[in-house]
Amino acid sequence: MSELITVEITNNPIDITRAISAVEDPAYGALNTFIGVVRDNHSGKTVKALTYDVHKTLAVKELRKICETAASKWPRTKYYVSHYHGTLPVGGVSLIIVVGAPHRPESFDACRYVLEEIKRRAPIWKKEHYEKGESDWLPGHSLQSPRHVEQGQEYEQKKAG
Amino acid sequence: MMISVQINYFGAFRQFGDEQTIKLPAGSTINHLKGIFADKLGKLHATLVQESVFANESEILTGDFVLENSTILSVLPPVCGG
């Protein structure tokens, strides 16, 4: 029997067949798959490639936590998540999420949940490379909890005092 | 006693290289480290630093986390995976 949760950060091409095989189960009627690919435009600029930077140790840990939470919300589901680390051209596969579930409603809900949480919480960053040779790191979601917002403020207050 | 904290860079911080080492007194907090780090990068990058967090290899550290010994940390800017 396959693992309930498989997560990885890889700089090898993401294998969709392997991802689906990882969550197949005779009891499942739905294998919901999200595939993220590099598109050729953003905010009016022509994109040639994307570079993904990843804190591997924390990312694997966070991906697993996200899937564990999803598994507790939608029982009897299985997860495969693979995120790319490195540079991909337009059309390259950056992320695959496959959720196996007995029925389609929970497979859609769980897959969407995992995707949105990855964007919000996983320590992964992307840099866009444009046609004229310039590049930009994209803005994103701060990992600060309310307590983390205090980081630095205490020091600034001491300096001011 | 002074300690050394190596800060590994990710994402937008890569524009400054791969890492930076900061010396500060043992017993300093993450809040203190973040303030020194912000000063070193300058006002132009104050927002980036303010929106970022420090982490060790297992978790994000809160502002009151005390640095007793020399160590290696990472500074994590806002994330955008997927």
CSV table of C-alpha atoms in Angstrom, one decimal:
chain,number,residue,atom,x,y,z
A,1,MET,CA,0.0,0.0,0.0
A,2,SER,CA,1.3,3.5,-0.9
A,3,GLU,CA,2.1,6.1,1.7
A,4,LEU,CA,-0.7,8.5,2.7
A,5,ILE,CA,1.5,11.5,2.2
A,6,THR,CA,4.5,11.9,-0.2
A,7,VAL,CA,6.2,15.3,-0.6
A,8,GLU,CA,9.4,16.3,-2.3
A,9,ILE,CA,11.5,19.2,-3.5
A,10,THR,CA,13.3,18.2,-6.7
A,11,ASN,CA,15.4,19.6,-9.5
A,12,ASN,CA,14.5,16.7,-11.7
A,13,PRO,CA,11.7,16.9,-14.2
A,14,ILE,CA,8.4,16.3,-12.3
A,15,ASP,CA,7.0,12.9,-13.3
A,16,ILE,CA,3.2,13.1,-13.5
A,17,THR,CA,2.7,9.3,-14.0
A,18,ARG,CA,4.7,8.6,-10.8
A,19,ALA,CA,2.7,11.2,-8.9
A,20,ILE,CA,-0.6,9.6,-9.9
A,21,SER,CA,0.7,6.1,-9.1
A,22,ALA,CA,1.6,7.3,-5.6
A,23,VAL,CA,-2.0,7.9,-4.6
A,24,GLU,CA,-3.9,5.3,-6.6
A,25,ASP,CA,-6.1,3.1,-4.4
A,26,PRO,CA,-8.8,0.7,-5.4
A,27,ALA,CA,-11.2,2.5,-2.9
A,28,TYR,CA,-10.8,5.8,-4.6
A,29,GLY,CA,-13.1,7.2,-7.3
A,30,ALA,CA,-11.2,10.5,-7.7
A,31,LEU,CA,-7.5,11.4,-8.4
A,32,ASN,CA,-7.6,15.2,-8.4
A,33,THR,CA,-4.5,16.7,-10.0
A,34,PHE,CA,-3.1,20.2,-10.1
A,35,ILE,CA,-0.2,20.9,-12.4
A,36,GLY,CA,1.5,24.3,-12.1
A,37,VAL,CA,3.5,25.4,-15.2
A,38,VAL,CA,5.6,28.5,-16.1
A,39,ARG,CA,3.6,30.9,-18.2
A,40,ASP,CA,5.0,33.4,-20.6
A,41,ASN,CA,3.7,36.6,-19.2
A,42,HIS,CA,3.2,38.5,-15.9
A,43,SER,CA,2.0,42.1,-15.3
A,44,GLY,CA,2.5,43.0,-19.0
A,45,LYS,CA,6.0,41.6,-19.2
A,46,THR,CA,7.1,38.7,-21.4
A,47,VAL,CA,8.6,36.0,-19.2
A,48,LYS,CA,11.2,33.6,-20.5
A,49,ALA,CA,11.9,31.5,-17.4
A,50,LEU,CA,11.4,31.2,-13.7
A,51,THR,CA,13.9,30.3,-11.0
A,52,TYR,CA,12.6,28.7,-7.9
A,53,ASP,CA,14.6,29.2,-4.7
A,54,VAL,CA,13.7,26.8,-1.8
A,55,HIS,CA,14.7,26.3,1.9
A,56,LYS,CA,14.6,22.6,1.4
A,57,THR,CA,14.5,21.4,5.0
A,58,LEU,CA,11.7,23.7,6.1
A,59,ALA,CA,9.8,23.4,2.8
A,60,VAL,CA,9.6,19.6,3.0
A,61,LYS,CA,8.5,19.9,6.6
A,62,GLU,CA,5.8,22.5,5.7
A,63,LEU,CA,4.5,20.6,2.7
A,64,ARG,CA,4.0,17.6,5.0
A,65,LYS,CA,2.3,19.6,7.6
A,66,ILE,CA,-0.1,21.1,5.0
A,67,CYS,CA,-1.0,17.6,3.8
A,68,GLU,CA,-1.4,16.3,7.3
A,69,THR,CA,-3.9,19.1,8.1
A,70,ALA,CA,-5.7,18.3,4.8
A,71,ALA,CA,-5.8,14.6,5.7
A,72,SER,CA,-7.4,15.5,9.0
A,73,LYS,CA,-10.0,17.7,7.3
A,74,TRP,CA,-10.9,15.2,4.6
A,75,PRO,CA,-10.5,11.7,6.0
A,76,ARG,CA,-9.4,8.7,3.7
A,77,THR,CA,-7.5,11.0,1.3
A,78,LYS,CA,-3.9,10.5,0.1
A,79,TYR,CA,-1.4,13.2,-1.1
A,80,TYR,CA,1.5,13.5,-3.5
A,81,VAL,CA,3.2,16.9,-3.7
A,82,SER,CA,6.3,17.7,-5.7
A,83,HIS,CA,7.8,21.2,-6.1
A,84,TYR,CA,10.6,22.1,-8.5
A,85,HIS,CA,13.8,23.8,-7.3
A,86,GLY,CA,15.9,25.6,-9.9
A,87,THR,CA,15.2,27.3,-13.3
A,88,LEU,CA,12.4,26.3,-15.6
A,89,PRO,CA,11.6,27.6,-19.1
A,90,VAL,CA,8.0,28.6,-20.1
A,91,GLY,CA,5.9,25.5,-20.1
A,92,GLY,CA,8.0,23.8,-17.5
A,93,VAL,CA,6.2,22.0,-14.6
A,94,SER,CA,6.9,23.7,-11.3
A,95,LEU,CA,4.4,21.9,-9.1
A,96,ILE,CA,2.2,18.9,-9.0
A,97,ILE,CA,-0.4,18.1,-6.4
A,98,VAL,CA,-2.4,14.8,-6.6
A,99,VAL,CA,-5.1,14.1,-4.1
A,100,GLY,CA,-6.7,10.7,-4.0
A,101,ALA,CA,-10.1,10.4,-2.4
A,102,PRO,CA,-13.2,8.2,-2.4
A,103,HIS,CA,-15.3,10.9,-4.1
A,104,ARG,CA,-14.8,14.0,-6.2
A,105,PRO,CA,-16.0,16.8,-3.7
A,106,GLU,CA,-13.3,16.1,-1.1
A,107,SER,CA,-10.7,15.6,-3.8
A,108,PHE,CA,-11.3,19.1,-5.3
A,109,ASP,CA,-11.6,20.7,-1.8
A,110,ALA,CA,-8.4,19.1,-0.5
A,111,CYS,CA,-6.4,19.8,-3.7
A,112,ARG,CA,-7.4,23.5,-3.6
A,113,TYR,CA,-6.6,23.7,0.1
A,114,VAL,CA,-3.1,22.2,-0.4
A,115,LEU,CA,-2.3,24.6,-3.3
A,116,GLU,CA,-3.4,27.7,-1.5
A,117,GLU,CA,-1.5,26.8,1.7
A,118,ILE,CA,1.6,26.1,-0.3
A,119,LYS,CA,1.4,29.6,-1.8
A,120,ARG,CA,0.8,31.1,1.6
A,121,ARG,CA,3.2,29.1,3.8
A,122,ALA,CA,5.9,27.1,2.0
A,123,PRO,CA,9.4,28.7,2.1
A,124,ILE,CA,9.7,28.9,-1.7
A,125,TRP,CA,10.4,32.0,-3.8
A,126,LYS,CA,10.4,32.7,-7.5
A,127,LYS,CA,12.4,35.0,-9.7
A,128,GLU,CA,11.1,35.9,-13.2
A,129,HIS,CA,13.5,36.3,-16.1
A,130,TYR,CA,12.3,38.6,-18.8
A,131,GLU,CA,13.0,38.8,-22.6
A,132,LYS,CA,15.4,41.7,-22.3
A,133,GLY,CA,17.6,40.0,-19.8
A,134,GLU,CA,16.4,41.6,-16.6
A,135,SER,CA,14.8,39.7,-13.7
A,136,ASP,CA,12.8,40.2,-10.6
A,137,TRP,CA,12.1,38.3,-7.4
A,138,LEU,CA,8.3,38.3,-7.0
A,139,PRO,CA,6.5,39.6,-3.9
A,140,GLY,CA,4.6,37.2,-1.7
A,141,HIS,CA,3.1,36.3,1.6
A,142,SER,CA,5.0,37.2,4.8
A,143,LEU,CA,5.7,34.2,7.1
A,144,GLN,CA,5.3,36.5,10.1
A,145,SER,CA,2.8,35.5,12.8
A,146,PRO,CA,1.6,38.3,15.0
A,147,ARG,CA,4.5,37.6,17.3
A,148,HIS,CA,7.0,37.8,14.4
A,149,VAL,CA,5.7,41.2,13.5
A,150,GLU,CA,7.3,42.3,16.8
A,151,GLN,CA,10.7,41.3,15.5
A,152,GLY,CA,12.8,44.4,15.0
A,153,GLN,CA,10.2,46.8,16.6
A,154,GLU,CA,11.7,46.2,20.0
A,155,TYR,CA,15.2,47.1,18.7
A,156,GLU,CA,13.8,50.2,17.0
A,157,GLN,CA,12.2,51.3,20.2
A,158,LYS,CA,15.4,50.8,22.1
A,159,LYS,CA,17.3,52.8,19.5
A,160,ALA,CA,14.8,55.6,19.6
A,161,GLY,CA,14.9,55.6,23.4
B,1,MET,CA,30.8,37.1,25.3
B,2,MET,CA,30.3,37.9,21.6
B,3,ILE,CA,28.7,35.3,19.3
B,4,SER,CA,28.6,35.0,15.5
B,5,VAL,CA,25.4,34.4,13.6
B,6,GLN,CA,25.7,33.4,10.0
B,7,ILE,CA,22.6,34.4,8.1
B,8,ASN,CA,21.8,32.4,4.9
B,9,TYR,CA,20.0,34.3,2.2
B,10,PHE,CA,16.9,33.2,0.2
B,11,GLY,CA,14.7,34.8,-2.4
B,12,ALA,CA,15.0,38.5,-2.7
B,13,PHE,CA,18.0,38.5,-0.2
B,14,ARG,CA,20.0,36.7,-2.9
B,15,GLN,CA,20.7,40.1,-4.4
B,16,PHE,CA,23.1,40.6,-1.5
B,17,GLY,CA,25.0,37.3,-1.9
B,18,ASP,CA,24.6,34.0,-0.2
B,19,GLU,CA,25.1,34.9,3.4
B,20,GLN,CA,26.2,37.4,6.0
B,21,THR,CA,27.7,37.0,9.4
B,22,ILE,CA,26.8,39.3,12.3
B,23,LYS,CA,28.5,39.5,15.6
B,24,LEU,CA,26.5,40.4,18.7
B,25,PRO,CA,26.4,39.7,22.4
B,26,ALA,CA,25.4,36.3,23.7
B,27,GLY,CA,21.9,36.4,25.1
B,28,SER,CA,20.7,38.8,22.3
B,29,THR,CA,17.2,38.1,20.9
B,30,ILE,CA,16.0,37.6,17.3
B,31,ASN,CA,14.5,41.1,17.7
B,32,HIS,CA,18.0,42.5,18.3
B,33,LEU,CA,19.5,40.5,15.4
B,34,LYS,CA,16.8,41.7,13.1
B,35,GLY,CA,17.5,45.3,14.0
B,36,ILE,CA,21.2,45.0,13.4
B,37,PHE,CA,20.5,43.2,10.1
B,38,ALA,CA,18.1,45.9,9.0
B,39,ASP,CA,20.7,48.6,9.8
B,40,LYS,CA,23.4,46.8,7.7
B,41,LEU,CA,21.1,46.5,4.6
B,42,GLY,CA,20.0,50.1,4.9
B,43,LYS,CA,16.7,52.0,4.8
B,44,LEU,CA,16.0,51.1,1.1
B,45,HIS,CA,15.4,47.5,2.2
B,46,ALA,CA,13.8,48.1,5.6
B,47,THR,CA,10.4,46.9,4.4
B,48,LEU,CA,11.8,43.7,3.0
B,49,VAL,CA,13.6,43.0,6.4
B,50,GLN,CA,10.5,43.9,8.4
B,51,GLU,CA,8.3,41.5,6.4
B,52,SER,CA,10.9,38.7,6.8
B,53,VAL,CA,11.5,36.1,9.5
B,54,PHE,CA,14.5,34.3,10.9
B,55,ALA,CA,14.6,30.5,11.1
B,56,ASN,CA,16.8,27.6,12.1
B,57,GLU,CA,16.8,24.3,10.4
B,58,SER,CA,13.6,23.2,12.1
B,59,GLU,CA,11.4,26.3,12.7
B,60,ILE,CA,10.7,30.0,12.4
B,61,LEU,CA,12.0,31.8,15.5
B,62,THR,CA,10.0,34.3,17.4
B,63,GLY,CA,11.3,37.7,18.3
B,64,ASP,CA,12.0,36.8,21.9
B,65,PHE,CA,14.0,33.7,21.0
B,66,VAL,CA,17.4,34.1,22.8
B,67,LEU,CA,20.7,33.4,20.9
B,68,GLU,CA,23.1,31.9,23.5
B,69,ASN,CA,25.7,30.5,21.1
B,70,SER,CA,27.1,31.1,17.6
B,71,THR,CA,24.8,29.6,15.1
B,72,ILE,CA,23.6,29.5,11.5
B,73,LEU,CA,20.1,30.9,10.7
B,74,SER,CA,18.2,31.7,7.5
B,75,VAL,CA,16.3,34.9,6.7
B,76,LEU,CA,13.1,34.1,4.9
B,77,PRO,CA,11.4,36.9,2.8
B,78,PRO,CA,7.7,36.7,1.9
B,79,VAL,CA,7.0,33.5,0.0
B,80,CYS,CA,5.4,32.8,-3.4
B,81,GLY,CA,5.7,29.1,-4.3
B,82,GLY,CA,3.6,27.3,-6.8
